[in-house]
CSV table of C-alpha atoms in Angstrom, one decimal:
chain,number,residue,atom,x,y,z
A,752,ALA,CA,-4.4,-17.4,0.5
A,753,GLN,CA,-5.5,-14.2,-1.2
A,754,SER,CA,-4.3,-12.6,-4.4
A,755,VAL,CA,-5.2,-9.6,-6.5
A,756,THR,CA,-5.0,-9.1,-10.3
A,757,GLN,CA,-5.0,-5.8,-11.9
A,758,LEU,CA,-5.0,-6.6,-15.6
A,759,ASP,CA,-4.3,-3.1,-16.9
A,760,SER,CA,-0.9,-1.8,-16.0
A,761,GLN,CA,-1.5,1.5,-17.8
A,762,VAL,CA,-4.7,3.3,-18.7
A,763,PRO,CA,-4.6,6.5,-20.7
A,764,VAL,CA,-7.8,8.5,-20.9
A,765,PHE,CA,-8.8,12.0,-22.0
A,766,GLU,CA,-9.9,14.6,-19.5
A,767,GLU,CA,-13.6,14.5,-18.7
A,768,ALA,CA,-14.0,11.0,-20.1
A,769,PRO,CA,-15.2,8.1,-17.9
A,770,VAL,CA,-12.7,5.5,-16.7
A,771,GLU,CA,-12.9,2.0,-15.2
A,772,LEU,CA,-9.9,0.4,-13.6
A,773,ARG,CA,-10.3,-3.4,-13.2
A,774,CYS,CA,-9.6,-5.5,-10.2
A,775,ASN,CA,-10.2,-9.2,-9.7
A,776,TYR,CA,-9.3,-11.1,-6.6
A,777,SER,CA,-9.0,-14.7,-5.4
A,778,SER,CA,-9.8,-15.9,-1.9
A,779,SER,CA,-11.2,-19.0,-0.2
A,780,VAL,CA,-12.7,-16.9,2.6
A,781,SER,CA,-14.8,-13.8,2.7
A,782,VAL,CA,-12.8,-10.6,2.2
A,783,TYR,CA,-12.6,-6.9,2.6
A,784,LEU,CA,-11.7,-4.9,-0.5
A,785,PHE,CA,-9.8,-1.6,-0.9
A,786,TRP,CA,-8.6,0.9,-3.5
A,787,TYR,CA,-5.6,3.0,-2.7
A,788,VAL,CA,-4.2,5.9,-4.8
A,789,GLN,CA,-0.5,6.9,-5.0
A,790,TYR,CA,0.3,10.4,-6.4
A,791,PRO,CA,3.8,11.0,-7.6
A,792,ASN,CA,6.4,11.1,-4.7
A,793,GLN,CA,3.8,10.2,-2.1
A,794,GLY,CA,2.6,7.2,-0.1
A,795,LEU,CA,-0.6,5.4,-0.6
A,796,GLN,CA,-3.9,7.1,0.3
A,797,LEU,CA,-7.2,5.2,0.9
A,798,LEU,CA,-9.8,5.9,-1.8
A,799,LEU,CA,-12.6,3.6,-0.7
A,800,LYS,CA,-13.3,0.3,0.9
A,801,TYR,CA,-15.9,-2.4,0.9
A,802,LEU,CA,-16.6,-4.2,4.2
A,803,SER,CA,-20.2,-5.3,3.9
A,804,GLY,CA,-23.7,-4.1,2.9
A,805,SER,CA,-24.3,-2.2,-0.3
A,806,THR,CA,-22.1,-3.5,-3.1
A,807,LEU,CA,-21.7,0.0,-4.6
A,808,VAL,CA,-19.1,2.0,-2.5
A,809,LYS,CA,-18.4,5.7,-2.9
A,810,GLY,CA,-15.1,7.1,-2.1
A,811,ILE,CA,-13.2,10.4,-2.2
A,812,ASN,CA,-12.6,12.5,-5.4
A,813,GLY,CA,-15.7,11.2,-7.1
A,814,PHE,CA,-14.6,7.6,-7.4
A,815,GLU,CA,-16.8,4.6,-6.8
A,816,ALA,CA,-16.4,0.8,-6.9
A,817,GLU,CA,-18.8,-2.1,-7.2
A,818,PHE,CA,-18.2,-5.4,-5.4
A,819,ASN,CA,-19.3,-8.3,-7.5
A,820,LYS,CA,-19.0,-11.5,-5.5
A,821,SER,CA,-19.9,-13.9,-8.4
A,822,GLN,CA,-17.3,-12.4,-10.6
A,823,THR,CA,-14.8,-11.8,-7.7
A,824,SER,CA,-14.3,-8.3,-9.0
A,825,PHE,CA,-14.1,-4.8,-7.5
A,826,HIS,CA,-13.7,-2.4,-10.4
A,827,LEU,CA,-13.1,1.3,-9.8
A,828,ARG,CA,-15.0,3.9,-11.8
A,829,LYS,CA,-15.2,7.6,-12.3
A,830,PRO,CA,-17.7,9.2,-14.7
A,831,SER,CA,-15.4,12.2,-15.6
A,832,VAL,CA,-11.7,12.3,-14.8
A,833,HIS,CA,-9.5,15.4,-14.2
A,834,ILE,CA,-5.9,16.0,-14.8
A,835,SER,CA,-5.3,15.7,-11.1
A,836,ASP,CA,-6.5,12.1,-11.1
A,837,THR,CA,-3.2,11.1,-12.8
A,838,ALA,CA,-1.7,8.6,-10.4
A,839,GLU,CA,-1.1,4.9,-9.6
A,840,TYR,CA,-4.1,3.0,-8.3
A,841,PHE,CA,-3.8,-0.1,-6.2
A,842,CYS,CA,-6.5,-2.7,-5.4
A,843,ALA,CA,-6.1,-4.6,-2.2
A,844,VAL,CA,-7.8,-7.5,-0.4
A,845,SER,CA,-7.7,-8.7,3.2
A,846,PRO,CA,-9.5,-11.7,4.7
A,847,SER,CA,-12.4,-10.7,7.0
A,848,THR,CA,-11.4,-13.2,9.7
A,849,GLY,CA,-8.1,-14.1,11.3
A,850,ALA,CA,-4.9,-12.2,10.4
A,851,ASN,CA,-6.2,-9.5,8.2
A,852,ASN,CA,-3.1,-8.3,6.4
A,853,LEU,CA,-3.5,-6.5,3.1
A,854,PHE,CA,-2.5,-8.2,-0.2
A,855,PHE,CA,-2.0,-5.7,-3.1
A,856,GLY,CA,-2.2,-5.9,-6.8
A,857,THR,CA,0.6,-4.6,-9.1
A,858,GLY,CA,-1.1,-1.3,-9.7
A,859,THR,CA,-2.7,0.6,-12.6
A,860,ARG,CA,-1.1,3.8,-13.9
A,861,LEU,CA,-3.9,6.2,-14.8
A,862,THR,CA,-2.8,9.0,-17.1
A,863,VAL,CA,-5.3,11.7,-17.9
A,864,ILE,CA,-4.6,13.4,-21.2
A,865,PRO,CA,-5.6,17.1,-21.6
B,817,GLU,CA,0.3,15.6,6.5
B,818,THR,CA,-0.7,11.9,6.5
B,819,GLY,CA,0.0,11.3,10.1
B,820,VAL,CA,2.8,8.9,9.2
B,821,THR,CA,6.2,10.5,8.7
B,822,GLN,CA,9.2,8.8,7.1
B,823,THR,CA,12.8,10.0,7.0
B,824,PRO,CA,14.9,10.2,5.0
B,825,ARG,CA,12.8,10.6,1.9
B,826,HIS,CA,15.8,9.7,-0.3
B,827,LEU,CA,18.9,7.6,0.6
B,828,VAL,CA,21.8,6.5,-1.5
B,829,MET,CA,24.1,4.0,0.0
B,830,GLY,CA,26.9,1.6,-1.0
B,831,MET,CA,26.8,-2.1,-0.4
B,832,THR,CA,29.0,-1.9,2.6
B,833,ASN,CA,27.2,0.9,4.4
B,834,LYS,CA,25.0,0.8,7.4
B,835,LYS,CA,22.0,3.1,7.4
B,836,SER,CA,18.5,3.2,9.0
B,837,LEU,CA,15.1,4.3,7.9
B,838,LYS,CA,12.8,5.9,10.4
B,839,CYS,CA,9.0,6.0,10.7
B,840,GLU,CA,6.9,7.9,13.2
B,841,GLN,CA,3.1,7.8,13.4
B,842,HIS,CA,1.0,10.4,15.2
B,843,LEU,CA,-2.3,8.6,15.0
B,844,GLY,CA,-2.3,6.6,18.2
B,845,HIS,CA,-2.3,3.3,16.2
B,846,ASN,CA,-1.2,0.1,17.8
B,847,ALA,CA,0.3,-1.6,14.7
B,848,MET,CA,3.1,-0.6,12.3
B,849,TYR,CA,4.3,-2.1,9.0
B,850,TRP,CA,7.2,-2.0,6.5
B,851,TYR,CA,6.4,-2.6,2.9
B,852,LYS,CA,8.7,-2.8,-0.1
B,853,GLN,CA,7.5,-1.3,-3.4
B,854,SER,CA,9.4,-2.3,-6.5
B,855,ALA,CA,8.4,-1.4,-10.1
B,856,LYS,CA,5.9,-3.8,-11.7
B,857,LYS,CA,5.6,-5.9,-8.6
B,858,PRO,CA,2.9,-6.0,-5.9
B,859,LEU,CA,3.7,-4.3,-2.6
B,860,GLU,CA,5.6,-6.7,-0.5
B,861,LEU,CA,4.8,-6.9,3.2
B,862,MET,CA,8.1,-7.2,5.1
B,863,PHE,CA,7.4,-6.8,8.8
B,864,VAL,CA,4.4,-6.2,11.1
B,865,TYR,CA,4.6,-5.0,14.6
B,866,SER,CA,1.5,-5.1,16.8
B,867,LEU,CA,1.7,-3.6,20.3
B,868,GLU,CA,5.5,-3.3,19.8
B,869,GLU,CA,5.9,-7.0,19.2
B,870,ARG,CA,6.9,-8.4,15.8
B,871,VAL,CA,4.1,-10.6,14.6
B,872,GLU,CA,5.1,-11.2,11.0
B,873,ASN,CA,8.4,-11.5,9.1
B,874,ASN,CA,7.8,-12.5,5.5
B,875,SER,CA,11.1,-14.3,4.8
B,876,VAL,CA,13.0,-11.0,4.6
B,877,PRO,CA,16.8,-11.3,4.4
B,878,SER,CA,18.7,-10.7,7.6
B,879,ARG,CA,20.4,-7.6,6.0
B,880,PHE,CA,17.1,-5.9,6.9
B,881,SER,CA,16.6,-5.6,10.6
B,882,PRO,CA,13.5,-3.9,12.0
B,883,GLU,CA,13.1,-2.2,15.4
B,884,CYS,CA,10.0,-1.0,17.2
B,885,PRO,CA,11.0,0.8,20.4
B,886,ASN,CA,7.4,2.0,21.1
B,887,SER,CA,4.1,2.1,19.4
B,888,SER,CA,4.8,5.4,17.6
B,889,HIS,CA,8.2,4.6,16.1
B,890,LEU,CA,9.5,2.0,13.7
B,891,PHE,CA,13.0,1.7,12.2
B,892,LEU,CA,14.4,-0.4,9.4
B,893,HIS,CA,18.2,-1.0,9.9
B,894,LEU,CA,20.0,-1.6,6.6
B,895,HIS,CA,23.4,-3.5,6.4
B,896,THR,CA,25.3,-4.8,3.4
B,897,LEU,CA,22.5,-4.4,1.0
B,898,GLN,CA,22.4,-5.5,-2.7
B,899,PRO,CA,21.5,-3.4,-5.7
B,900,GLU,CA,18.3,-5.4,-6.1
B,901,ASP,CA,17.2,-3.9,-2.7
B,902,SER,CA,16.8,-0.5,-4.3
B,903,ALA,CA,13.1,0.3,-4.0
B,904,LEU,CA,10.6,2.6,-2.3
B,905,TYR,CA,10.2,1.5,1.4
B,906,LEU,CA,6.8,2.4,2.8
B,907,CYS,CA,5.8,2.5,6.4
B,908,ALA,CA,2.2,2.2,7.5
B,909,SER,CA,0.2,2.1,10.7
B,910,SER,CA,-3.2,0.9,11.7
B,911,GLN,CA,-5.5,0.4,14.7
B,912,THR,CA,-6.1,-3.3,14.8
B,913,ARG,CA,-9.2,-4.7,16.3
B,914,GLU,CA,-10.6,-8.1,17.1
B,915,SER,CA,-13.1,-7.7,14.3
B,916,GLY,CA,-13.5,-5.3,11.4
B,917,ALA,CA,-11.2,-4.2,8.6
B,918,ASN,CA,-7.6,-3.3,9.1
B,919,VAL,CA,-7.3,0.1,7.4
B,920,LEU,CA,-3.7,1.2,6.8
B,921,THR,CA,-2.4,4.8,6.8
B,922,PHE,CA,0.8,5.1,4.8
B,923,GLY,CA,3.8,7.4,4.9
B,924,ALA,CA,5.3,9.0,1.8
B,925,GLY,CA,8.1,6.5,1.6
B,926,SER,CA,11.9,6.4,1.6
B,927,ARG,CA,13.4,6.0,-1.8
B,928,LEU,CA,16.5,3.8,-1.4
B,929,THR,CA,19.2,3.4,-4.0
B,930,VAL,CA,22.0,0.9,-3.4
B,931,LEU,CA,25.1,1.4,-5.6
């Protein structure tokens, strides 16, 4: 079985400061990893995904994430945040073989302070 | 426009009502999903339909009844719900393959309040 832990439920950060949102996963098989963003009153939108290859993955809106197999982590980073980045961010994992349903974390609320 | 449209966006119903949530995808995908999003909890996968057949039902109470008449439409029929069923219900679709990642596209959700 797979599971995802997002340790920080809320992360406040000042505008133009860097941010890191943490994600750790647990799985007995190899996995694909995802970050989704949910803006107010909207559904989830794919930010980026790791399938294979380079462990540093770049996504939309200037976000990137690094897959660390030894630490079973997939932290999301942005060097300089904007007010418009205020949203809920979800990390998700799916097994790379067999039924590949997504398992989500509880989410991290990023609030960018002017 | 995300390609996945959900109606209604907001629904308030009593415990004895019968209502339905509708989802339509315009992406040509072959799989559709219902998720439940409650505060402080991970998204819960409720149902999965692949090629219009239900392939997964994660121990969802029978007061929730899904229907997938074709690959573009998905319904969630609601009957005698409880207040704890109040949540955001998200529909998603994907193009499943024998290999490769299953990338979901989500709708904006239907906010359900049960009084």
